[in-house]
Each structure stands twice: as C-alpha cells, then as structure tokens.
Coordinates of C-alpha atoms in Angstrom, one line a residue:
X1 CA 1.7 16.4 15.4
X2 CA -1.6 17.8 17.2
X3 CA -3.1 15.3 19.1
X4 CA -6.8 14.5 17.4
X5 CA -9.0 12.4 18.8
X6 CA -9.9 9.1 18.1
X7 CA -9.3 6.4 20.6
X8 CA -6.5 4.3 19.5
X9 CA -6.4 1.6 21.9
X10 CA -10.3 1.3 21.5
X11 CA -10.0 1.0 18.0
X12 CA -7.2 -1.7 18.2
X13 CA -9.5 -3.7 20.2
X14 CA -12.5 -3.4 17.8
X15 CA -10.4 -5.0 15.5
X16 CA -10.3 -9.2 14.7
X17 CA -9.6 -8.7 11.0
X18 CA -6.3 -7.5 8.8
X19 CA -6.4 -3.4 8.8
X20 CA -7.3 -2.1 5.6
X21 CA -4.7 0.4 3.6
X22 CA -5.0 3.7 4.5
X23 CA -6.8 6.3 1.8
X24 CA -5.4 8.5 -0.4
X25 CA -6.7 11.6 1.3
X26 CA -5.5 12.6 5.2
X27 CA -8.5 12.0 7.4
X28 CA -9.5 14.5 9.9
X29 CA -12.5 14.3 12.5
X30 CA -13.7 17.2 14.1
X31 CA -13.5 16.9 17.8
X32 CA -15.5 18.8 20.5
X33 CA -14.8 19.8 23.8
X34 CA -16.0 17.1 26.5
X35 CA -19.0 19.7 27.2
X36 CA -20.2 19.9 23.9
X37 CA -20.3 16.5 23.5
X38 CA -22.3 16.3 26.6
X39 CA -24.5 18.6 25.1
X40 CA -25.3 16.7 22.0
X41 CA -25.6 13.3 24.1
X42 CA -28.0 15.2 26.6
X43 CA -29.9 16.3 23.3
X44 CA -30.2 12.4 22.7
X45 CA -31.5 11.0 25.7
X46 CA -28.3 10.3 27.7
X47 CA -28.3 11.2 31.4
X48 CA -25.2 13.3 32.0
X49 CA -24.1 15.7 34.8
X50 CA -26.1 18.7 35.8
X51 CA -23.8 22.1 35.4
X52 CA -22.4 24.5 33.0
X53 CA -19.2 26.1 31.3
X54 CA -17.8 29.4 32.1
X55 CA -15.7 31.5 30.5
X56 CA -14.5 34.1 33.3
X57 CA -14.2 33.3 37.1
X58 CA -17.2 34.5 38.0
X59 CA -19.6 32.8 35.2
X60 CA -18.0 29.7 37.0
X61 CA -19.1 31.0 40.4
X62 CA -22.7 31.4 39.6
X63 CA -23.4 28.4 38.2
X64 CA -21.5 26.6 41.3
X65 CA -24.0 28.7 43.8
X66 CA -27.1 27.3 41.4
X67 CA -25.7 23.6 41.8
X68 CA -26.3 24.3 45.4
X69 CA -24.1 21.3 46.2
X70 CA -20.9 21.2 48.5
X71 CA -19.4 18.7 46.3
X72 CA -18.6 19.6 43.0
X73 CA -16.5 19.2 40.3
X74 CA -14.5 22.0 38.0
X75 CA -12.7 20.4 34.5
X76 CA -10.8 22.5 32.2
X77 CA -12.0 22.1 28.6
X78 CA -9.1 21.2 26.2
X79 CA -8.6 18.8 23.7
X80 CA -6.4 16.3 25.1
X81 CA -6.4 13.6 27.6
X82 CA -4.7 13.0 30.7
X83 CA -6.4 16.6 31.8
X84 CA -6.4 15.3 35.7
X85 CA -2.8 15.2 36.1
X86 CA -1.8 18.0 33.9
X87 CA -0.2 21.2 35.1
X88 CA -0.7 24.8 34.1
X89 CA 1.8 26.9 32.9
X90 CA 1.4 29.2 36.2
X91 CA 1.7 25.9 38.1
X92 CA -1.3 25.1 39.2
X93 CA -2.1 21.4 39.5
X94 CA -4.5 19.5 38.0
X95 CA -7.2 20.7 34.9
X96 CA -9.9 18.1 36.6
X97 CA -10.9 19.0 40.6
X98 CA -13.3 16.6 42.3
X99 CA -14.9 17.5 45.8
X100 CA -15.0 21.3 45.9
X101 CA -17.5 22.6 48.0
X102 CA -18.3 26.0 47.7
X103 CA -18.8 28.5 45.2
X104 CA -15.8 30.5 46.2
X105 CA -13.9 27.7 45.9
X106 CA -14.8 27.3 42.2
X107 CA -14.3 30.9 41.3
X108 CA -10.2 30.4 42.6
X109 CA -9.6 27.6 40.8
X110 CA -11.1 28.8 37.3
X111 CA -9.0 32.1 37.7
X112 CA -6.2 29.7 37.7
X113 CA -7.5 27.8 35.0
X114 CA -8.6 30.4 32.5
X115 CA -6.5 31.6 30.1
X116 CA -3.5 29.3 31.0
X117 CA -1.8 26.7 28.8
X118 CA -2.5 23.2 30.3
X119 CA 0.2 21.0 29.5
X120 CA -0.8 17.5 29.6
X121 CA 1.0 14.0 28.2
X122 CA -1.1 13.9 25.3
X123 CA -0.5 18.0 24.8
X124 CA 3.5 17.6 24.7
X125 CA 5.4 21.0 26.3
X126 CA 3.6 23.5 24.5
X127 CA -0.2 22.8 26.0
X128 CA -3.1 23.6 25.1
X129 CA -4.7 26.7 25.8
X130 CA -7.9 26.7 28.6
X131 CA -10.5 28.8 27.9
X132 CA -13.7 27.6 29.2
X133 CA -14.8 25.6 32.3
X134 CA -17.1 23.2 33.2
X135 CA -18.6 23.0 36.5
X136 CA -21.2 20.1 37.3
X137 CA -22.5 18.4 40.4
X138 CA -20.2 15.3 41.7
X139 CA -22.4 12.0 40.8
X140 CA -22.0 9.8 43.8
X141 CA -20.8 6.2 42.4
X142 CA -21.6 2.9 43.0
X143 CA -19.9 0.9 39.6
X144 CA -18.2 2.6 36.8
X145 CA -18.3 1.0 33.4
X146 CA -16.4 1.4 30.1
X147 CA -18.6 2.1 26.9
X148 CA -17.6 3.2 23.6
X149 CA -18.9 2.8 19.6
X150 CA -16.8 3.3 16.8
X151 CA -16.5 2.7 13.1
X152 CA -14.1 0.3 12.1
X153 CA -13.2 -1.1 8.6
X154 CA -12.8 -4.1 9.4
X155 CA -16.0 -4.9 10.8
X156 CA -17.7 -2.5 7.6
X157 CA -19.7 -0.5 10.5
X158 CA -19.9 0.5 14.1
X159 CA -18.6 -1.9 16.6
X160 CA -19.7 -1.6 20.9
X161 CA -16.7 -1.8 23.1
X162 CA -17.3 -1.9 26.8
X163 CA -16.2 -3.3 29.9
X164 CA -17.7 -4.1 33.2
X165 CA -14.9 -1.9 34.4
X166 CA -14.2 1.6 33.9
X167 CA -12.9 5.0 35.3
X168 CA -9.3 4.0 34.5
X169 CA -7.8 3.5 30.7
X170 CA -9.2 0.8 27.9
X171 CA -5.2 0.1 28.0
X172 CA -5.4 -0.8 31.3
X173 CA -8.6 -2.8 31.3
X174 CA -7.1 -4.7 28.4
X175 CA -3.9 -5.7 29.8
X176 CA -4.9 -6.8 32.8
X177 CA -7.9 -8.8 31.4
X178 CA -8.2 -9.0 28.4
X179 CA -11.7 -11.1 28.4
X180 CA -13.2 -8.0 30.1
X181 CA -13.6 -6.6 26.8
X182 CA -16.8 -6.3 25.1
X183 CA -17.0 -6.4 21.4
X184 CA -20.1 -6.1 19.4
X185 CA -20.5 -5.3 15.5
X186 CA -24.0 -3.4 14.9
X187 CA -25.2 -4.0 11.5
X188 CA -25.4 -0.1 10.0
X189 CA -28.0 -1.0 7.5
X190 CA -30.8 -1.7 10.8
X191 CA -28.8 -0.5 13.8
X192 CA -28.9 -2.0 17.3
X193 CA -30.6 -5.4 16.9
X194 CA -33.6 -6.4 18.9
X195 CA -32.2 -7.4 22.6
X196 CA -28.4 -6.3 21.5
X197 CA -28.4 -3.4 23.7
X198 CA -29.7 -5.5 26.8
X199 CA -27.1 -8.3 25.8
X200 CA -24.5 -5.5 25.9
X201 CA -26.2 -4.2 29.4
X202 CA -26.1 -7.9 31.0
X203 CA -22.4 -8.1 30.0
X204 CA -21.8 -5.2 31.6
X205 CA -22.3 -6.3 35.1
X206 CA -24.7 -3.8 36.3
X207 CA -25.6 -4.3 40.3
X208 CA -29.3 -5.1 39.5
X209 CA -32.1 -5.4 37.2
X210 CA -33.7 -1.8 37.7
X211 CA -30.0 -0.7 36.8
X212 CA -29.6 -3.2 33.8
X213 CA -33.0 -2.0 32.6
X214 CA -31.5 1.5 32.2
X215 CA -28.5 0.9 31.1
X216 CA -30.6 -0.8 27.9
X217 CA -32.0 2.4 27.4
X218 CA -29.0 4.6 28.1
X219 CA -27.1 2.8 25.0
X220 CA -29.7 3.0 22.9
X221 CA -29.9 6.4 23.5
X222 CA -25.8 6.2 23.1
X223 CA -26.3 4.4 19.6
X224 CA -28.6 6.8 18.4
X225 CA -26.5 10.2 19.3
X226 CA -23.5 8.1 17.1
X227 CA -26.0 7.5 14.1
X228 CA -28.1 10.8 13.8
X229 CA -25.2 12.6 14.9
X230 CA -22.7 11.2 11.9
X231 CA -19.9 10.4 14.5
X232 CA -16.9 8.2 14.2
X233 CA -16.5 7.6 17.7
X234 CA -18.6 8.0 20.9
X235 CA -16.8 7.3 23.9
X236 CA -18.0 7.3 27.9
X237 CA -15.4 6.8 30.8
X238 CA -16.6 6.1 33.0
X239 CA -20.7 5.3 32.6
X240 CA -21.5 5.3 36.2
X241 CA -24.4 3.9 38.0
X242 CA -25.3 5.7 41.0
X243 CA -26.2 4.5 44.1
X244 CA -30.4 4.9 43.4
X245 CA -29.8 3.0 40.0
X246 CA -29.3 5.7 37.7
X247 CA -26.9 5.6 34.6
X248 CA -24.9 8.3 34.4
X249 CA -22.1 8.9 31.6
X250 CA -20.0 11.2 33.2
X251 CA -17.0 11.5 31.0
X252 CA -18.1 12.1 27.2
X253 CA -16.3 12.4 23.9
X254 CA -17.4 12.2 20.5
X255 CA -15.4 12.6 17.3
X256 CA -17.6 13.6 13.9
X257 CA -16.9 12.4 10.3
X258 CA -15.6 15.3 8.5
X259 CA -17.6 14.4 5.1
X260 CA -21.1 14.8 7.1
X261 CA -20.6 18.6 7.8
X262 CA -23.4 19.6 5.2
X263 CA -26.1 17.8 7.3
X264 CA -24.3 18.6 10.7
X265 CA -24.0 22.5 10.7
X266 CA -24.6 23.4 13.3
X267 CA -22.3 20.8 15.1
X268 CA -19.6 21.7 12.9
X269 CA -20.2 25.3 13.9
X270 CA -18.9 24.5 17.1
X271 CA -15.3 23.6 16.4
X272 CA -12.7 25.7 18.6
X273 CA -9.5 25.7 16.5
X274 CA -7.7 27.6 19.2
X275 CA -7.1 23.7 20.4
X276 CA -5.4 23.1 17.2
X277 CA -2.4 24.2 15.0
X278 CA -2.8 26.9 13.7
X279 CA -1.0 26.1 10.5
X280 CA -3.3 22.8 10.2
X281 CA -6.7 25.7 10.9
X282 CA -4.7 27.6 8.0
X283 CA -4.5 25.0 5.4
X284 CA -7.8 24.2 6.1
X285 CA -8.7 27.4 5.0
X286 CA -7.5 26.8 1.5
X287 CA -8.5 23.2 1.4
X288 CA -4.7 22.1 1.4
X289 CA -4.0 18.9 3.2
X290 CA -1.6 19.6 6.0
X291 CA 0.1 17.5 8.5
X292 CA 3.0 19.0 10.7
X293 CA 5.9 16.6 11.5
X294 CA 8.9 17.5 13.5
X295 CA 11.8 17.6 10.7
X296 CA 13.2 20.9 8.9
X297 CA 13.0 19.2 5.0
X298 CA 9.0 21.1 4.0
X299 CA 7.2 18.9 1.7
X300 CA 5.1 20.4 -1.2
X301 CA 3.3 18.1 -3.5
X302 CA 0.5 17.0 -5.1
X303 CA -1.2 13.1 -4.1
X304 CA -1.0 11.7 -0.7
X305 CA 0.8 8.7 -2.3
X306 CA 3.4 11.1 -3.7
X307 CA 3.6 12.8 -0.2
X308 CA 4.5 9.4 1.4
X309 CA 7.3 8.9 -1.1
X310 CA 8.7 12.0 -0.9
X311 CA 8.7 12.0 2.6
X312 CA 10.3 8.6 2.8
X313 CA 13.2 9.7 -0.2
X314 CA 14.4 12.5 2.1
X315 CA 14.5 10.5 5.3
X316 CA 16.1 7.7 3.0
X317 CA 18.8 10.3 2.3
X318 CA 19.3 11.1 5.4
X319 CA 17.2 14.3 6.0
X320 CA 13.6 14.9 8.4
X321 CA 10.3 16.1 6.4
X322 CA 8.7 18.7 8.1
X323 CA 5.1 18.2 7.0
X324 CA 3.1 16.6 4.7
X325 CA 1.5 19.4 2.1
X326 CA -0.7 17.8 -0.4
X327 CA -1.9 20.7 -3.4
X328 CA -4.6 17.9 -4.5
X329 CA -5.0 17.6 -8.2
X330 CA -7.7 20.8 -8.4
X331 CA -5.1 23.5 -7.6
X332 CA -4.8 26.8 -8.1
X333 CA -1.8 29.2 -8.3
X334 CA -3.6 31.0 -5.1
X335 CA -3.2 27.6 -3.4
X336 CA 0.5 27.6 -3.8
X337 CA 1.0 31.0 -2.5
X338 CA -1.2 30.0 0.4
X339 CA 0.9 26.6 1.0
X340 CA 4.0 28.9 0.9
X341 CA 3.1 31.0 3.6
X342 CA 2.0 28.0 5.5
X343 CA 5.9 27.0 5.2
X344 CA 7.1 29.5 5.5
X345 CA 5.2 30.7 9.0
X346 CA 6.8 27.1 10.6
X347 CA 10.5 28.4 12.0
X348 CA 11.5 24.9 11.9
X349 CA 12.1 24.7 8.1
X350 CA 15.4 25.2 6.8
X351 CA 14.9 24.0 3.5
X352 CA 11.9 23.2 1.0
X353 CA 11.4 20.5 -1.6
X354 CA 8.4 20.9 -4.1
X355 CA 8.1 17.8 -5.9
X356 CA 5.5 18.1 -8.8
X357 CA 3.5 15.4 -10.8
X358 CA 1.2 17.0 -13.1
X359 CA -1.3 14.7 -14.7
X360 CA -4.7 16.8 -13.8
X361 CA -3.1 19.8 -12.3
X362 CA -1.2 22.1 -14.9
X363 CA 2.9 22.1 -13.9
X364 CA 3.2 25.8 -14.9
X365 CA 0.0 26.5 -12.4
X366 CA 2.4 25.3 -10.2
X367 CA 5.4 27.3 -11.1
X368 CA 3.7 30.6 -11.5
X369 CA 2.4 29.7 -7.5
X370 CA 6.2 29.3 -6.8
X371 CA 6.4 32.7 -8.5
X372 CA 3.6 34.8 -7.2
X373 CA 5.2 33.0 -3.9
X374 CA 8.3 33.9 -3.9
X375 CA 7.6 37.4 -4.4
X376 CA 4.7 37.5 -1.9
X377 CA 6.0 35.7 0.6
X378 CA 9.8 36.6 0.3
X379 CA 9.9 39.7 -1.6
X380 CA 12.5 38.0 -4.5
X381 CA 14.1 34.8 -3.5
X382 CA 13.2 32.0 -0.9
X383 CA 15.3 32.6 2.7
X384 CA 15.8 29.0 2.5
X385 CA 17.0 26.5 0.2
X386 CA 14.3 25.5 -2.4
X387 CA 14.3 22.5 -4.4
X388 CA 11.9 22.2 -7.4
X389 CA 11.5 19.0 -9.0
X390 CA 8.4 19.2 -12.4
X391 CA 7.4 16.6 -14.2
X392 CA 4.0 15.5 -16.7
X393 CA 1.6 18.2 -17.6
X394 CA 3.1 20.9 -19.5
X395 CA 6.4 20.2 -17.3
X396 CA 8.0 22.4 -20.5
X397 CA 5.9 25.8 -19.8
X398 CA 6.8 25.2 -15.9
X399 CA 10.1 25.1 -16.6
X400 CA 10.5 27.7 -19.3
X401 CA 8.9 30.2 -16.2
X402 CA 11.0 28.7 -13.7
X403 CA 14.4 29.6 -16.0
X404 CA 13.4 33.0 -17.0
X405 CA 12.3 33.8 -13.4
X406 CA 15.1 36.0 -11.0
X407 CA 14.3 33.7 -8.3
X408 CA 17.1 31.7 -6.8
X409 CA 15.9 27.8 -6.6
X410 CA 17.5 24.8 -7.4
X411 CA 16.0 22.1 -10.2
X412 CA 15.9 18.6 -9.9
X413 CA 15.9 15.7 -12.2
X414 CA 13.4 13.3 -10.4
X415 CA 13.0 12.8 -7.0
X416 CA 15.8 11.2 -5.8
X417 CA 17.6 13.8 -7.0
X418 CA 15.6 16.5 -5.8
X419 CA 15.8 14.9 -2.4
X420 CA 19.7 14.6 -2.4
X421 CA 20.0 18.3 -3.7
X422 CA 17.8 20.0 -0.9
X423 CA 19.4 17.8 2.1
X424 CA 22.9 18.8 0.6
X425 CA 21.5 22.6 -0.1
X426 CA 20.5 22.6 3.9
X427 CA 24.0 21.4 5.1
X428 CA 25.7 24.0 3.0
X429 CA 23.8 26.9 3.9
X430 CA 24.8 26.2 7.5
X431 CA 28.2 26.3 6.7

C-alpha cells in the first residue's frame, strides 16, 4: 500500500487514552511535497530556508548562482521518507545533498535526480518518481529541536509534540528517552492558550532567552498555519536555531484533512498524484474507495464494514484480498464499470469476488455494472474467475439479469460461500 503521510510514531505518542474505532469510510489526507509545505508555512510567518525548486538541471542552476552561497543544499521532492539514504534507479546516491558549493555542482546532481525513480525504505522497490528539486541555502546550526501538531481522537483536538532533541527520528528520541517527549493538548475551541507556546518554547531547551522568545513566536506562527490551513498534521525536523538566534524549521511537512478541500482550493490544487498509485488517483476519480493490498483475491463491495469482512472470509479460507473496493451506498452502474477496470488494470488479480448488500443501493444497479463491465472491460466474459454473491434490495431483478446474461461467473450463496468458491475457482484455473 502507498505510503501516505501521517506520522505514526508521533501520533502514538500523542496518545494517553484507549484509540477510538476506526470509521466507516477509508481516510485519506492529501499530502504535499516538503516544498509546498514550506510554502504555506512561509505564507504563515514561519522562518524557513531561502531557495527554490526546479524542474530541469538548469532551473536548479540558476537559483544555486542567486543563493550566492558555497554551501548549499539540493533535496529531491518525493513523497516518502528516508529520502537521504535512498538510491536512484541509475544509482546515484542519496535524494538529500548537504554542502555543495557551487552552481555547477547543483546542475550535476539534479540531472541525476530528475526524472529518476528514488527508491527509498518507505517507497519499497518500485520508488517513487523525482520530478522537481529544491535547492536552498545550508542554515548553519547551533541546536535542532523536534516539533510537531497533530489531531488526535483521543485528546478531541490538536496535541504539540516536541522534543529538545531533533534532526534524527521521534522513534529514536522516544526510545532512548522517553521523558524528552513533549506533549501538549490545545483546546480547538480557543487555540494556543495564553503562555502555552512559551511553556512549549522553555521546554524546548533553547540556548537563550532571545532564542526562547522566538521560538514563542515561531509556534504560534506553526499553530496558526495547522488551524487556518485545515491540516491534520504539521511536522518540523529538525526546528533549528542558528547560531545568531534565529528559528529556523528546516524540514517541513504537512498533511491536509481531505473534507476541508472546498475552503482550501487552492491547496488542494497542488496535489501531484504522480507520487501516488495510480489505481488509488483512478478511483478517486469516480469517488470509489480504494485501497491496494498485495493479495490476488479483488474485493468489490459496498460498506467499509462489509469490505473488512470480506477481506477477512477470504484470508479465513485460505486466500489473499487484493484491495479493498468500497461502491458506497450511492452507486451507479457507471461506478461499477469504473471499479472493473480499476481491477482489472492490477496484473496481480487472478480472481474477483463481488460481494453485494443492497439496502440503499439497488442489487440489479449492481448487476447490470457487472454487465456493462464485462462487456466493456472484457469484450464477453471476465479473464479471471468471478464470484458474485447478491443479497437485499431487489436481490431477485439482479439475479434474474445475472442468469439470462452470456457471461461466465459463478454465484454464491452468502459469503462464506462466495469466498470458498472464488479461492477454489483461482486454484483450478491454474491447473
């Protein structure tokens, strides 16, 4: 499954209380490249590196002569962690370069960097494409600190975690001291308390009072980028004070809640989905929930709840779901077309189980989609095993289409049935 986002380990720390059940609805937050993010914190009154992103060679040249430095830095911009010790697929070493000094210098190493697949720990084998730079001045450090906001349920609203150390991984920071950690709840409903952002400054360990002093104002300024902004994470690793007392957050990422995209266009506007799978971006499209898993069993259904179970009967059996494909109760036979073709672009399937509740959505809406599909998609007949299990709203129209249809699928009884028949139908057809 694509890597998305959210900070795990930070989140785990947030937490004091019992997590809360998950909803009924996959949860996805957009996520921006570490420039953009900069970008909106910049817009916000965070103090982040001077530079800017390229998207040939010698974009990235030109703004390395206008930093005029001979100490710079040049990160690839991809959606994953662990970018420093990544390796491109042409072999070069490392998406994150510290100390380059001269414009030339740049130019070579983004020609190596554009347009290749970094492949990172968090990216697995296949990498993630690299298709814009950023080149920004090196900011000379004299601490570097761990700060992060978050929602968590738990707490009903943001939490701060920070750390008087940073520059290395929250997991690290934890397990070796786990008293480092900062954790403070901000009550939505007024945001940052009076003093709560110099409490969180003092905690912080900052060298002096000048430094303290602007570190106050630097989460504020942090705080109100995660509230105007609609995020569900902001995260800086390190936030560096410099050796004249400036705060500095040199690493930035921020995740944005999904359901906010009417008042956050224009951030929203800015998602790459080059960085993500491409049959996630598709189902998207068609407002299908998708979630690719690594099994060959593809799961079509309708509820989240019912996309659990099913996914759990077929592993129960003995098989591996490929996905989780969730219709949603609105569907239309358009929809189902659309999820077939999303099934039937992954070359990992081998077989496909549609397991059908209807209570708002219409069974036989469902069953012409298989239809329309099969004949769209196929031209007759599914190249794969497919399973078909119907039952509640006008179950008896779906299945009078289904019979008098020329395509070749196999009916189940109820879902344990329809599990054991597609596994079996799988086996056989590699026989």
């Amino acid at each position: 499954m694509a890597v998305k986002m959210l900070s795990r380990t930070a989140t785990a720390l947030s937490r004091t209380a019992p997590r809360m059940a998950v909803g009924k609805v996959p949860k996805r937050n957009l996520n921006l490249h570490e420039y953009q993010s900069a970008n909106i914190m910049r817009d916000h009154g965070v103090n982040t590196p001077k530079g800017g992103v390229a998207k040939t060679p010698e974009e990235a040249e030109k703004i390395a002569a206008t930093l005029n430095s001979d100490n710079m830095v040049i990160k690839a911009q991809v959606l994953a962690g662990g970018r420093g010790l990544g390796t491109f697929e042409n072999g070069f070493k490392g998406g994150v370069h510290v100390g380059v000094k001269t414009p030339a210098a740049i130019k070579e190493m983004a020609a190596k960097m554009l347009g290749q697949k970094l492949i990172t720990k968090q990216t697995g084998a296949a990498g993630r494409i690299c298709n814009t730079v950023a080149v920004v001045e090196t900011v000379h450090t004299k601490e570097e600190k761990y700060f992060a906001i978050l929602l968590d349920r738990a707490y009903g609203g943001p939490v701060v975690i920070a750390s008087a150390t940073g520059g290395v991984t929250i997991e690290d920071i934890a397990a070796a001291n786990p008293d480092a950690i900062i954790k403070e709840p901000v009550d939505i409903s007024i945001g940052l308390a009076p003093g709560q952002a110099k409490g969180i400054a003092e905690k912080m360990k900052f060298s002096c009072a000048a430094a303290t002093l602007e570190a106050e104002k630097q989460i504020e300024a942090l705080y109100q980028t995660f509230i105007k902004c609609d995020c569900t994470m902001v995260e800086v690793n390190p936030l560096t004070e410099t050796p004249d007392g400036r705060i500095v957050a040199v690493d930035a990422k921020v995740d944005f809640d999904d359901n906010a995209e009417f008042r956050q266009k224009a951030i929203h506007a800015q998602r790459d989905t080059s960085q993500e799978d491409a049959l996630d971006v598709e189902a998207n499209s068609h407002d299908l929930n998708f979630i690719n898993l690594d099994g060959n069993i593809a799961c079509l259904v309708n509820g989240a709840g019912l996309a659990m179970a099913t996914m759990d009967i077929i592993k129960l059996h003995g098989g591996s779901p490929a996905n989780f494909l969730d219709l949603g109760g609105g569907v239309k036979t358009p929809q189902v077309v659309a999820a077939f073709k999303i099934l039937n672009a992954d070359p990992k399937v081998e077989g496909i189980l549609v397991n059908i509740f209807g209570g708002i959505v219409n069974c036989a809406t469902v069953a012409q989609g298989i239809l329309d599909a099969a004949k769209e998609v196929w031209g007759g007949s599914p190249k794969v095993p497919l399973v078909v299990r119907l039952q509640g709203n006008n179950v008896e129209g779906a299945m009078e289409l289904m019979k008098n249809s020329d395509i070749k699928c196999i009916l189940g009884d109820d879902l344990d049935d329809g599990a054991k028949k597609v596994i079996a139908a799988v086996a056989a057809s590699k026989k």
